[in-house]
C-alpha cells in the first residue's frame, strides 16, 4: 500500500524500502516503520489471537500497552511488533494460533466464555487433585502467548552503563524537553530518557497550531534543536524507563540503532533530582467487542496517518471524550478518510473552534453519545447509544476510533514512592505528595494547554535544579507565575463504561478479562482492587496494566460508592515495560585473572580451567589421571605456576598484634629466616585459611594465604582490628608477585644453576626462608616448603621477572627432565601426603580440630584476643563432629567420586577427595566422617552415583599415605 | 541497589562498592568467652533494628576502609 506522501510529520523514509517475511510471504515496509506499521500497511489487520478466548486482535494503541501485537520475530517470542523497528530480512510469525490469525482453529474458545468465569482455573481443576496435571497440559495448549524453542540461542550484544547525573528527565515530550533545557541552562548535567525512537511526545505527530503559524510538530523540533545546543544534556532515545528506587536511582533499557555497538543495554542512572514527564496514554472505552480489530485509540489512528503515512481505514466512526479525538478526526478527514460521525461523551468540548471545524467539513457531531457495540468481524458497523442507553443508532464503518479520555502514565511516579490520589476534577490519579528530589511535569498533571504543559516543564526543571543547589528561587517563582497564567487542568470524562452488560467488554486484553469477570469477582466477595486484579488476572499480562490500569480501580470504585471506599490505583512494579532477559543479564561477567605465565602455560599444552577468580592450567596432557606428570615429580623435578597464592606485606608498629589477632598460632615465635605455618579461623573456630608467615625486618612481615582467600584477607584483618586503632599497614601483593613451585628430588640441582649461593640442605634446610638474587639480577624470595611431599622451593618473584626466571629454570632443568605440572597433579601429590586444601577437606562447619590441625592453635595466647580461639576451646572435646580421615579402598582400584557420601543406616559424612595413587598403586582418599567412624581400622561404606545399591567399602587408615616420616621433603 | 554510602575517605559512593559488616556491637565485652552463651550472644545475636541502626561497612572496591554509619533499615537509606 502506498503511503501518504505529503505529511510533514512522517517518520518513515519512503526512499528506503525494507523487505521481510510473514506467513511465508515477502512484505515490504520502510525505514522508520515498526514491524506492526509495515504489516498494517501490507493489509494485515489481525496480528494475534488472545490468550484465553482466541479472539482476533489488531492495532489498538501503537505504544505497547497490550500484547495485541505480540509476535515472534527472528525466533524470539512475545516481541511487541508495534514497538519494534523494522529491519531488513526479519522473519515474523504469528503466535498462539492454530492455522493463521485470520482463521484460527481455536477460535471456538470465544463462545465458551460462560464456561470460564472469573477465577475459573483457581476454582475448578484442583478437585480431585489428580485432575490438575492433566488439565494443566490442556490449558497450556489452548492458552498462552509465544513459545520458545528449547535450543533457541539468543544472539546480539547486550551492554550496561551506570551514568551519574544531576537531573534525570523521564519523557522527551514538550514538558520533558522544556524541563531538561531549564535545568541544563543552570549548568547542571541532565539525562533525558525517551521511550520512542525520536523526541517530541504528543507534539511530534500533530499538525495543529501550537501558536500562530507554528504547528506542534515544529515546536517539538525547536525544543529538540535547543537541547542540541546544550552539551550538558545527554539524550537517550528508544530508552524505556523501567524502575525507580530510593536515592533517585533510575533504571532503563535502551534499544540500539544501527550505529550503536549494542543491541540493547541496561542503564542504571544515579540522579540528584528526577523529573517525571511521561504524559498520558488513553483510557480505553469499555463497550461490547471493544478490542475487535478495526477498533483503535485516537493516537493510534492519528499516528498511523501522520507518523507512518498509512490510512487506518476508509470510513470511520469516532467515539471519544477528548479534544485530541476531534483533532484526529479533522486530520484523518483531510487525509482522505470518510468520517461517519464523531460521538463525544462530554457535554462540552473544550474548544468550540474544533466543533465548528467539524461543521465546516459536514462531519456529524453527536454530543452525549458513545459506542455501545462493535459489530462484524472484520468490523462492519458500530452501534452508538446515548449515555443513558435511551436511543441507539447503527453506523457502517471499518474503523472505530474509541477512547474514554486520557490517563496519566504514573508508573515512574509510583515506583519513586510518590503518593497518588484520585482527583475528581480530572479523573486522574495525581501526585498528592512527591518524595524529595522527585518532580512531575506536563500532561500527567491533567494539563491540556500546550503552553501550560511547557510552563510546567519549566517549573519542574527549575525545581529540580534548585534541589541540586542551582537556579534561583526568583526564577522558579517567575516560572510558577507563568504556569498560573495558563489554563489549568481540564475536567476529565468520568464515564467508565458504555451502558452495556459487558460480557464481551474487555477491561484487560492480555488476560482476556471482561467487565463481567470483574462483576463476578465482586459478587464473590472480593472488594479490594489488588485482590480483584489477582483473581481475574486483569493487568497481570505483558502490557503491565497499560490497558486496565486506570479503568479497573474506577470500575471497582463504582461498585463501592455506598461504602465511600477510596479509589486507589494498583501497585506498579519494575519492569514497567517488558524487557529481554538477555538485556537484564547484560554483558558476560565471567572475567578471570591471568598469571604472567598464562600464554606460556597454554603454549606448553596446559588445559586451562577457570578456578575461582583465576584461569589456571589443570593438566598438561589429555591423560587426566596425570600419571606422567606425577611420576616426574616423584622421580625428577617439575614446575607449577603458583602465582595465584595470596601474598601480603604487613608492617608497622602494631603489625605483630594484627597477626596475633587473626592467626591461631603464636606469631611472636617467628624467627628471621624461618617459616611459620599457621591457620586462620572464624569466630566459630572453623578453619578458613592456612598459609605461612615470614619476618623480613623489624615490624615487617610477608605472608601467604590460600588462593581462595586472597581477595578478602585485607578486609578480614582490618575488620578484626577495627576497634583497636592499631598502627599497621597492609598491602596485597598477590598480583604483584609471581610464584614458581619447583618440586622434586632434583629441585636443588636445578635451582643451584640460577642461584649463586650455598643452598645445600644444611645452609638452606626445610622450612627456611631466604632472599636471593637469581641470575645476578632478579630479586627472589624463596621458601623451602613441601606441599607436594618432595624437596621443593617456592620462588616469589616480581611479576615482570616471572617469565625470565621461569625460562632460566626450564633451561637449567632440561638435563634433569624438568616438566610442567598442573593443578590436578598437585592435588594428587598433596593428597598422598595428607596435606589439605581449605574448602576441599573442610566445609563451613569444619573446625581446626576436625581437620587435625588443632596443634597449630597456641592455647597460651589469651583466647579473647584471637579470632576463633574461644570457640576452639569450647569445641575441642565436642562429640559427634565430622573428623577428617584418610582411607584406602577395599577390593577396588577405582576411587569414588569427590563428594560421594559415607553411609551406614544414615549419612555419616562425605568423601572430600579420592584418587588412584600411582605412587602407592591403590585408590586412597580423605573423608569427613562422624567421630565414631574416624578411628583407624574402621570400615566405611560409600554410596556412589551409579553404584546401583552396591556400596563400596574402604578402611580408615593413618595419614599421610606417602613418606609418613617426611624424609623426602626434608632431604 | 539504590543504596549509597559515604566513605570517610572517598565520599558518597554507590552501594555496590561496599561490603556490609554487621551491626555495630562495640568491642568484645569483658565476659566474652566466659561461657558459650556470652560468646554466642556477641558473635551471633543481633538487634535487627527496624529503623535507624549503626553499622559497619567496608569500602571493599575503593579504599578498603572499615567505617560505621547510620542507616534506616526500613528505607534502606543512609542517614545524612
Ligand atoms: Zn573509600
PDB file of C-alpha atoms in Angstrom, chain A residues 644-908:
ATOM      1  CA  UNK A 644      47.517 -17.299  42.477  1.00  0.00           C
ATOM      2  CA  UNK A 645      48.583 -17.748  46.118  1.00  0.00           C
ATOM      3  CA  UNK A 646      47.560 -14.774  48.259  1.00  0.00           C
ATOM      4  CA  UNK A 647      50.661 -12.689  49.111  1.00  0.00           C
ATOM      5  CA  UNK A 648      50.725  -9.839  51.590  1.00  0.00           C
ATOM      6  CA  UNK A 649      53.040  -7.464  53.349  1.00  0.00           C
ATOM      7  CA  UNK A 650      52.084  -6.224  56.791  1.00  0.00           C
ATOM      8  CA  UNK A 651      54.295  -3.697  58.535  1.00  0.00           C
ATOM      9  CA  UNK A 652      54.198  -1.034  61.202  1.00  0.00           C
ATOM     10  CA  UNK A 653      54.478  -0.903  64.997  1.00  0.00           C
ATOM     11  CA  UNK A 654      51.336  -2.986  65.543  1.00  0.00           C
ATOM     12  CA  UNK A 655      51.798  -5.454  62.682  1.00  0.00           C
ATOM     13  CA  UNK A 656      52.560  -8.337  65.020  1.00  0.00           C
ATOM     14  CA  UNK A 657      49.450  -7.611  67.109  1.00  0.00           C
ATOM     15  CA  UNK A 658      47.326  -7.809  63.966  1.00  0.00           C
ATOM     16  CA  UNK A 659      48.896 -11.159  63.010  1.00  0.00           C
ATOM     17  CA  UNK A 660      48.318 -12.451  66.534  1.00  0.00           C
ATOM     18  CA  UNK A 661      44.682 -11.453  66.249  1.00  0.00           C
ATOM     19  CA  UNK A 662      43.904 -13.462  63.100  1.00  0.00           C
ATOM     20  CA  UNK A 663      46.308 -16.421  63.251  1.00  0.00           C
ATOM     21  CA  UNK A 664      45.697 -19.187  65.777  1.00  0.00           C
ATOM     22  CA  UNK A 665      49.416 -19.705  66.395  1.00  0.00           C
ATOM     23  CA  UNK A 666      51.754 -17.572  68.480  1.00  0.00           C
ATOM     24  CA  UNK A 667      53.214 -15.311  65.869  1.00  0.00           C
ATOM     25  CA  UNK A 668      55.685 -13.845  68.327  1.00  0.00           C
ATOM     26  CA  UNK A 669      57.625 -17.068  67.912  1.00  0.00           C
ATOM     27  CA  UNK A 670      58.530 -16.256  64.320  1.00  0.00           C
ATOM     28  CA  UNK A 671      62.273 -16.076  63.910  1.00  0.00           C
ATOM     29  CA  UNK A 672      64.036 -14.469  60.949  1.00  0.00           C
ATOM     30  CA  UNK A 673      64.908 -16.930  58.233  1.00  0.00           C
ATOM     31  CA  UNK A 674      62.293 -19.423  59.401  1.00  0.00           C
ATOM     32  CA  UNK A 675      58.838 -20.076  58.004  1.00  0.00           C
ATOM     33  CA  UNK A 676      55.889 -20.168  60.388  1.00  0.00           C
ATOM     34  CA  UNK A 677      52.982 -22.257  59.165  1.00  0.00           C
ATOM     35  CA  UNK A 678      49.647 -21.289  60.709  1.00  0.00           C
ATOM     36  CA  UNK A 679      45.922 -21.094  60.139  1.00  0.00           C
ATOM     37  CA  UNK A 680      43.123 -18.575  60.467  1.00  0.00           C
ATOM     38  CA  UNK A 681      39.726 -19.430  61.893  1.00  0.00           C
ATOM     39  CA  UNK A 682      36.478 -17.526  62.048  1.00  0.00           C
ATOM     40  CA  UNK A 683      34.808 -16.742  65.377  1.00  0.00           C
ATOM     41  CA  UNK A 684      33.224 -20.219  65.293  1.00  0.00           C
ATOM     42  CA  UNK A 685      36.661 -21.840  65.288  1.00  0.00           C
ATOM     43  CA  UNK A 686      36.100 -23.066  61.762  1.00  0.00           C
ATOM     44  CA  UNK A 687      39.183 -23.121  59.615  1.00  0.00           C
ATOM     45  CA  UNK A 688      39.097 -20.573  56.818  1.00  0.00           C
ATOM     46  CA  UNK A 689      42.680 -20.308  55.710  1.00  0.00           C
ATOM     47  CA  UNK A 690      46.176 -21.625  56.093  1.00  0.00           C
ATOM     48  CA  UNK A 691      49.462 -20.181  54.995  1.00  0.00           C
ATOM     49  CA  UNK A 692      52.948 -19.185  56.017  1.00  0.00           C
ATOM     50  CA  UNK A 693      54.402 -16.071  57.603  1.00  0.00           C
ATOM     51  CA  UNK A 694      57.971 -14.831  57.473  1.00  0.00           C
ATOM     52  CA  UNK A 695      59.622 -11.855  59.084  1.00  0.00           C
ATOM     53  CA  UNK A 696      61.585  -9.645  56.701  1.00  0.00           C
ATOM     54  CA  UNK A 697      62.598  -6.858  59.053  1.00  0.00           C
ATOM     55  CA  UNK A 698      61.620  -5.110  62.223  1.00  0.00           C
ATOM     56  CA  UNK A 699      57.813  -4.986  62.356  1.00  0.00           C
ATOM     57  CA  UNK A 700      57.761  -6.122  58.746  1.00  0.00           C
ATOM     58  CA  UNK A 701      56.201  -9.417  57.702  1.00  0.00           C
ATOM     59  CA  UNK A 702      55.370 -11.232  54.478  1.00  0.00           C
ATOM     60  CA  UNK A 703      52.661 -13.877  54.475  1.00  0.00           C
ATOM     61  CA  UNK A 704      50.722 -16.061  52.098  1.00  0.00           C
ATOM     62  CA  UNK A 705      47.110 -17.165  52.053  1.00  0.00           C
ATOM     63  CA  UNK A 706      45.264 -19.736  50.026  1.00  0.00           C
ATOM     64  CA  UNK A 707      44.215 -18.627  46.542  1.00  0.00           C
ATOM     65  CA  UNK A 708      40.571 -18.505  47.562  1.00  0.00           C
ATOM     66  CA  UNK A 709      41.191 -16.154  50.498  1.00  0.00           C
ATOM     67  CA  UNK A 710      43.477 -13.726  48.678  1.00  0.00           C
ATOM     68  CA  UNK A 711      40.680 -11.317  47.828  1.00  0.00           C
ATOM     69  CA  UNK A 712      39.242 -10.990  51.290  1.00  0.00           C
ATOM     70  CA  UNK A 713      42.267 -11.109  53.573  1.00  0.00           C
ATOM     71  CA  UNK A 714      42.926  -7.364  53.861  1.00  0.00           C
ATOM     72  CA  UNK A 715      39.283  -6.782  54.674  1.00  0.00           C
ATOM     73  CA  UNK A 716      39.323  -9.640  57.205  1.00  0.00           C
ATOM     74  CA  UNK A 717      42.328  -8.351  59.113  1.00  0.00           C
ATOM     75  CA  UNK A 718      41.069  -4.773  59.154  1.00  0.00           C
ATOM     76  CA  UNK A 719      37.633  -5.940  60.288  1.00  0.00           C
ATOM     77  CA  UNK A 720      39.012  -7.865  63.211  1.00  0.00           C
ATOM     78  CA  UNK A 721      41.153  -4.933  64.343  1.00  0.00           C
ATOM     79  CA  UNK A 722      38.519  -2.277  63.725  1.00  0.00           C
ATOM     80  CA  UNK A 723      38.060  -1.274  67.349  1.00  0.00           C
ATOM     81  CA  UNK A 724      41.753  -1.209  68.188  1.00  0.00           C
ATOM     82  CA  UNK A 725      43.173   1.775  66.335  1.00  0.00           C
ATOM     83  CA  UNK A 726      46.422  -0.120  65.774  1.00  0.00           C
ATOM     84  CA  UNK A 727      49.139   1.311  63.625  1.00  0.00           C
ATOM     85  CA  UNK A 728      49.977  -1.069  60.791  1.00  0.00           C
ATOM     86  CA  UNK A 729      49.875  -1.117  57.011  1.00  0.00           C
ATOM     87  CA  UNK A 730      48.661  -3.966  54.894  1.00  0.00           C
ATOM     88  CA  UNK A 731      49.489  -4.389  51.208  1.00  0.00           C
ATOM     89  CA  UNK A 732      48.015  -7.013  48.906  1.00  0.00           C
ATOM     90  CA  UNK A 733      50.911  -8.213  46.719  1.00  0.00           C
ATOM     91  CA  UNK A 734      49.003 -11.097  45.148  1.00  0.00           C
ATOM     92  CA  UNK A 735      49.047  -9.605  41.665  1.00  0.00           C
ATOM     93  CA  UNK A 736      52.497  -8.065  42.065  1.00  0.00           C
ATOM     94  CA  UNK A 737      54.434 -11.278  42.591  1.00  0.00           C
ATOM     95  CA  UNK A 738      54.570 -14.451  40.599  1.00  0.00           C
ATOM     96  CA  UNK A 739      55.218 -17.768  42.333  1.00  0.00           C
ATOM     97  CA  UNK A 740      57.023 -20.810  40.934  1.00  0.00           C
ATOM     98  CA  UNK A 741      56.809 -24.049  42.810  1.00  0.00           C
ATOM     99  CA  UNK A 742      59.932 -26.009  41.893  1.00  0.00           C
ATOM    100  CA  UNK A 743      59.480 -29.535  43.267  1.00  0.00           C
ATOM    101  CA  UNK A 744      61.059 -32.941  43.027  1.00  0.00           C
ATOM    102  CA  UNK A 745      64.187 -34.721  44.237  1.00  0.00           C
ATOM    103  CA  UNK A 746      66.295 -32.865  41.674  1.00  0.00           C
ATOM    104  CA  UNK A 747      64.926 -29.406  42.521  1.00  0.00           C
ATOM    105  CA  UNK A 748      68.103 -28.318  44.355  1.00  0.00           C
ATOM    106  CA  UNK A 749      70.299 -29.177  41.416  1.00  0.00           C
ATOM    107  CA  UNK A 750      68.106 -27.090  39.109  1.00  0.00           C
ATOM    108  CA  UNK A 751      67.899 -24.160  41.500  1.00  0.00           C
ATOM    109  CA  UNK A 752      71.639 -24.060  42.043  1.00  0.00           C
ATOM    110  CA  UNK A 753      72.027 -23.360  38.317  1.00  0.00           C
ATOM    111  CA  UNK A 754      70.379 -19.952  38.675  1.00  0.00           C
ATOM    112  CA  UNK A 755      71.409 -19.000  42.195  1.00  0.00           C
ATOM    113  CA  UNK A 756      74.968 -18.341  43.122  1.00  0.00           C
ATOM    114  CA  UNK A 757      74.769 -19.158  46.828  1.00  0.00           C
ATOM    115  CA  UNK A 758      75.005 -22.092  49.173  1.00  0.00           C
ATOM    116  CA  UNK A 759      71.618 -23.779  49.105  1.00  0.00           C
ATOM    117  CA  UNK A 760      72.725 -27.106  50.483  1.00  0.00           C
ATOM    118  CA  UNK A 761      70.389 -28.855  52.856  1.00  0.00           C
ATOM    119  CA  UNK A 762      72.457 -27.618  55.767  1.00  0.00           C
ATOM    120  CA  UNK A 763      72.604 -23.999  54.594  1.00  0.00           C
ATOM    121  CA  UNK A 764      69.009 -23.797  53.394  1.00  0.00           C
ATOM    122  CA  UNK A 765      67.009 -26.508  55.175  1.00  0.00           C
ATOM    123  CA  UNK A 766      63.330 -27.388  55.153  1.00  0.00           C
ATOM    124  CA  UNK A 767      61.099 -24.559  56.474  1.00  0.00           C
ATOM    125  CA  UNK A 768      63.784 -21.945  55.854  1.00  0.00           C
ATOM    126  CA  UNK A 769      63.232 -18.595  54.200  1.00  0.00           C
ATOM    127  CA  UNK A 770      65.873 -16.654  52.354  1.00  0.00           C
ATOM    128  CA  UNK A 771      66.125 -13.874  49.778  1.00  0.00           C
ATOM    129  CA  UNK A 772      68.465 -14.341  46.828  1.00  0.00           C
ATOM    130  CA  UNK A 773      69.436 -12.708  43.594  1.00  0.00           C
ATOM    131  CA  UNK A 774      68.863 -15.069  40.736  1.00  0.00           C
ATOM    132  CA  UNK A 775      70.997 -14.753  37.586  1.00  0.00           C
ATOM    133  CA  UNK A 776      72.783 -11.915  39.362  1.00  0.00           C
ATOM    134  CA  UNK A 777      69.747  -9.695  38.698  1.00  0.00           C
ATOM    135  CA  UNK A 778      66.364 -10.974  39.752  1.00  0.00           C
ATOM    136  CA  UNK A 779      65.315 -10.471  43.384  1.00  0.00           C
ATOM    137  CA  UNK A 780      63.679 -13.660  44.538  1.00  0.00           C
ATOM    138  CA  UNK A 781      62.226 -14.706  47.874  1.00  0.00           C
ATOM    139  CA  UNK A 782      62.474 -18.427  48.394  1.00  0.00           C
ATOM    140  CA  UNK A 783      60.575 -20.559  50.882  1.00  0.00           C
ATOM    141  CA  UNK A 784      61.545 -24.176  51.316  1.00  0.00           C
ATOM    142  CA  UNK A 785      58.225 -25.926  51.637  1.00  0.00           C
ATOM    143  CA  UNK A 786      56.834 -29.316  50.766  1.00  0.00           C
ATOM    144  CA  UNK A 787      53.188 -29.171  49.848  1.00  0.00           C
ATOM    145  CA  UNK A 788      53.593 -31.952  47.276  1.00  0.00           C
ATOM    146  CA  UNK A 789      55.720 -34.027  49.620  1.00  0.00           C
ATOM    147  CA  UNK A 790      59.066 -33.726  47.855  1.00  0.00           C
ATOM    148  CA  UNK A 791      62.024 -31.420  48.187  1.00  0.00           C
ATOM    149  CA  UNK A 792      60.610 -28.174  46.904  1.00  0.00           C
ATOM    150  CA  UNK A 793      61.170 -24.463  46.692  1.00  0.00           C
ATOM    151  CA  UNK A 794      58.552 -21.755  46.389  1.00  0.00           C
ATOM    152  CA  UNK A 795      60.070 -18.860  44.460  1.00  0.00           C
ATOM    153  CA  UNK A 796      58.349 -15.493  44.862  1.00  0.00           C
ATOM    154  CA  UNK A 797      59.464 -13.131  42.153  1.00  0.00           C
ATOM    155  CA  UNK A 798      58.231  -9.738  40.906  1.00  0.00           C
ATOM    156  CA  UNK A 799      55.633 -10.380  38.201  1.00  0.00           C
ATOM    157  CA  UNK A 800      57.665  -8.704  35.478  1.00  0.00           C
ATOM    158  CA  UNK A 801      60.601 -11.097  36.129  1.00  0.00           C
ATOM    159  CA  UNK A 802      58.454 -14.168  36.253  1.00  0.00           C
ATOM    160  CA  UNK A 803      58.901 -15.361  32.674  1.00  0.00           C
ATOM    161  CA  UNK A 804      62.638 -14.722  32.696  1.00  0.00           C
ATOM    162  CA  UNK A 805      63.181 -16.775  35.795  1.00  0.00           C
ATOM    163  CA  UNK A 806      60.823 -19.490  34.579  1.00  0.00           C
ATOM    164  CA  UNK A 807      62.767 -19.756  31.313  1.00  0.00           C
ATOM    165  CA  UNK A 808      66.068 -19.937  33.132  1.00  0.00           C
ATOM    166  CA  UNK A 809      64.813 -22.742  35.352  1.00  0.00           C
ATOM    167  CA  UNK A 810      63.372 -24.666  32.394  1.00  0.00           C
ATOM    168  CA  UNK A 811      66.653 -24.394  30.614  1.00  0.00           C
ATOM    169  CA  UNK A 812      68.644 -25.391  33.680  1.00  0.00           C
ATOM    170  CA  UNK A 813      66.252 -28.272  34.345  1.00  0.00           C
ATOM    171  CA  UNK A 814      66.492 -29.891  30.932  1.00  0.00           C
ATOM    172  CA  UNK A 815      69.231 -32.358  31.914  1.00  0.00           C
ATOM    173  CA  UNK A 816      67.127 -33.344  34.919  1.00  0.00           C
ATOM    174  CA  UNK A 817      63.937 -33.945  32.939  1.00  0.00           C
ATOM    175  CA  UNK A 818      62.098 -30.877  34.193  1.00  0.00           C
ATOM    176  CA  UNK A 819      58.446 -30.650  33.110  1.00  0.00           C
ATOM    177  CA  UNK A 820      55.367 -28.585  33.824  1.00  0.00           C
ATOM    178  CA  UNK A 821      52.818 -29.889  36.224  1.00  0.00           C
ATOM    179  CA  UNK A 822      49.288 -28.648  36.673  1.00  0.00           C
ATOM    180  CA  UNK A 823      46.763 -28.331  39.451  1.00  0.00           C
ATOM    181  CA  UNK A 824      45.464 -31.865  39.213  1.00  0.00           C
ATOM    182  CA  UNK A 825      48.941 -33.293  39.699  1.00  0.00           C
ATOM    183  CA  UNK A 826      49.470 -31.034  42.687  1.00  0.00           C
ATOM    184  CA  UNK A 827      46.104 -32.185  44.021  1.00  0.00           C
ATOM    185  CA  UNK A 828      47.038 -35.871  43.867  1.00  0.00           C
ATOM    186  CA  UNK A 829      50.527 -35.314  45.253  1.00  0.00           C
ATOM    187  CA  UNK A 830      49.362 -33.297  48.226  1.00  0.00           C
ATOM    188  CA  UNK A 831      46.580 -35.807  48.909  1.00  0.00           C
ATOM    189  CA  UNK A 832      49.123 -38.626  49.040  1.00  0.00           C
ATOM    190  CA  UNK A 833      50.967 -36.503  51.571  1.00  0.00           C
ATOM    191  CA  UNK A 834      47.781 -35.815  53.571  1.00  0.00           C
ATOM    192  CA  UNK A 835      48.075 -32.078  53.043  1.00  0.00           C
ATOM    193  CA  UNK A 836      44.734 -30.367  52.888  1.00  0.00           C
ATOM    194  CA  UNK A 837      43.149 -27.605  50.877  1.00  0.00           C
ATOM    195  CA  UNK A 838      40.702 -25.446  52.772  1.00  0.00           C
ATOM    196  CA  UNK A 839      37.333 -25.809  51.095  1.00  0.00           C
ATOM    197  CA  UNK A 840      38.148 -29.267  49.795  1.00  0.00           C
ATOM    198  CA  UNK A 841      38.893 -31.073  53.083  1.00  0.00           C
ATOM    199  CA  UNK A 842      36.849 -28.583  55.101  1.00  0.00           C
ATOM    200  CA  UNK A 843      33.429 -27.021  54.791  1.00  0.00           C
ATOM    201  CA  UNK A 844      31.657 -24.264  56.682  1.00  0.00           C
ATOM    202  CA  UNK A 845      31.240 -26.296  59.875  1.00  0.00           C
ATOM    203  CA  UNK A 846      34.719 -27.779  59.995  1.00  0.00           C
ATOM    204  CA  UNK A 847      36.856 -26.625  62.894  1.00  0.00           C
ATOM    205  CA  UNK A 848      40.612 -26.586  63.174  1.00  0.00           C
ATOM    206  CA  UNK A 849      40.321 -29.625  65.465  1.00  0.00           C
ATOM    207  CA  UNK A 850      38.198 -31.524  62.961  1.00  0.00           C
ATOM    208  CA  UNK A 851      40.906 -31.491  60.291  1.00  0.00           C
ATOM    209  CA  UNK A 852      43.544 -32.488  62.803  1.00  0.00           C
ATOM    210  CA  UNK A 853      45.328 -29.151  62.843  1.00  0.00           C
ATOM    211  CA  UNK A 854      44.469 -28.343  66.469  1.00  0.00           C
ATOM    212  CA  UNK A 855      48.170 -28.321  67.186  1.00  0.00           C
ATOM    213  CA  UNK A 856      48.520 -25.052  65.291  1.00  0.00           C
ATOM    214  CA  UNK A 857      46.458 -23.305  67.984  1.00  0.00           C
ATOM    215  CA  UNK A 858      48.546 -21.812  70.749  1.00  0.00           C
ATOM    216  CA  UNK A 859      46.453 -22.095  73.881  1.00  0.00           C
ATOM    217  CA  UNK A 860      48.730 -19.832  75.844  1.00  0.00           C
ATOM    218  CA  UNK A 861      47.617 -16.835  73.843  1.00  0.00           C
ATOM    219  CA  UNK A 862      44.694 -15.002  75.509  1.00  0.00           C
ATOM    220  CA  UNK A 863      41.689 -16.550  73.756  1.00  0.00           C
ATOM    221  CA  UNK A 864      39.726 -13.312  73.712  1.00  0.00           C
ATOM    222  CA  UNK A 865      42.413 -11.699  71.582  1.00  0.00           C
ATOM    223  CA  UNK A 866      42.496 -14.382  68.883  1.00  0.00           C
ATOM    224  CA  UNK A 867      39.680 -14.740  66.397  1.00  0.00           C
ATOM    225  CA  UNK A 868      38.152 -18.173  66.885  1.00  0.00           C
ATOM    226  CA  UNK A 869      40.119 -19.208  69.971  1.00  0.00           C
ATOM    227  CA  UNK A 870      37.137 -19.112  72.323  1.00  0.00           C
ATOM    228  CA  UNK A 871      35.232 -21.446  70.023  1.00  0.00           C
ATOM    229  CA  UNK A 872      38.317 -23.671  69.708  1.00  0.00           C
ATOM    230  CA  UNK A 873      38.300 -24.021  73.485  1.00  0.00           C
ATOM    231  CA  UNK A 874      34.612 -24.806  73.551  1.00  0.00           C
ATOM    232  CA  UNK A 875      34.612 -27.309  70.662  1.00  0.00           C
ATOM    233  CA  UNK A 876      37.837 -29.101  71.425  1.00  0.00           C
ATOM    234  CA  UNK A 877      36.175 -32.107  73.027  1.00  0.00           C
ATOM    235  CA  UNK A 878      32.799 -31.879  71.380  1.00  0.00           C
ATOM    236  CA  UNK A 879      31.446 -35.233  70.260  1.00  0.00           C
ATOM    237  CA  UNK A 880      29.700 -36.285  67.080  1.00  0.00           C
ATOM    238  CA  UNK A 881      31.698 -33.931  64.934  1.00  0.00           C
ATOM    239  CA  UNK A 882      32.798 -34.689  61.399  1.00  0.00           C
ATOM    240  CA  UNK A 883      36.508 -35.541  61.508  1.00  0.00           C
ATOM    241  CA  UNK A 884      38.952 -35.685  58.633  1.00  0.00           C
ATOM    242  CA  UNK A 885      40.326 -39.168  57.991  1.00  0.00           C
ATOM    243  CA  UNK A 886      42.365 -40.939  55.372  1.00  0.00           C
ATOM    244  CA  UNK A 887      41.001 -44.081  53.757  1.00  0.00           C
ATOM    245  CA  UNK A 888      42.056 -46.800  51.364  1.00  0.00           C
ATOM    246  CA  UNK A 889      39.594 -48.524  49.067  1.00  0.00           C
ATOM    247  CA  UNK A 890      38.975 -52.214  49.623  1.00  0.00           C
ATOM    248  CA  UNK A 891      38.824 -54.620  46.676  1.00  0.00           C
ATOM    249  CA  UNK A 892      38.918 -51.920  44.032  1.00  0.00           C
ATOM    250  CA  UNK A 893      41.402 -49.698  42.296  1.00  0.00           C
ATOM    251  CA  UNK A 894      38.647 -47.254  41.345  1.00  0.00           C
ATOM    252  CA  UNK A 895      38.264 -44.294  43.704  1.00  0.00           C
ATOM    253  CA  UNK A 896      34.776 -42.951  44.496  1.00  0.00           C
ATOM    254  CA  UNK A 897      33.898 -39.544  43.081  1.00  0.00           C
ATOM    255  CA  UNK A 898      34.680 -36.483  45.161  1.00  0.00           C
ATOM    256  CA  UNK A 899      31.609 -35.634  47.215  1.00  0.00           C
ATOM    257  CA  UNK A 900      30.247 -39.203  47.446  1.00  0.00           C
ATOM    258  CA  UNK A 901      28.510 -39.821  50.748  1.00  0.00           C
ATOM    259  CA  UNK A 902      29.605 -42.105  53.563  1.00  0.00           C
ATOM    260  CA  UNK A 903      26.631 -44.083  54.849  1.00  0.00           C
ATOM    261  CA  UNK A 904      25.589 -46.856  57.183  1.00  0.00           C
ATOM    262  CA  UNK A 905      21.944 -46.670  58.225  1.00  0.00           C
ATOM    263  CA  UNK A 906      22.154 -42.943  57.594  1.00  0.00           C
ATOM    264  CA  UNK A 907      24.544 -40.383  56.148  1.00  0.00           C
ATOM    265  CA  UNK A 908      27.756 -40.253  58.153  1.00  0.00           C
TER     266      UNK A 908
END
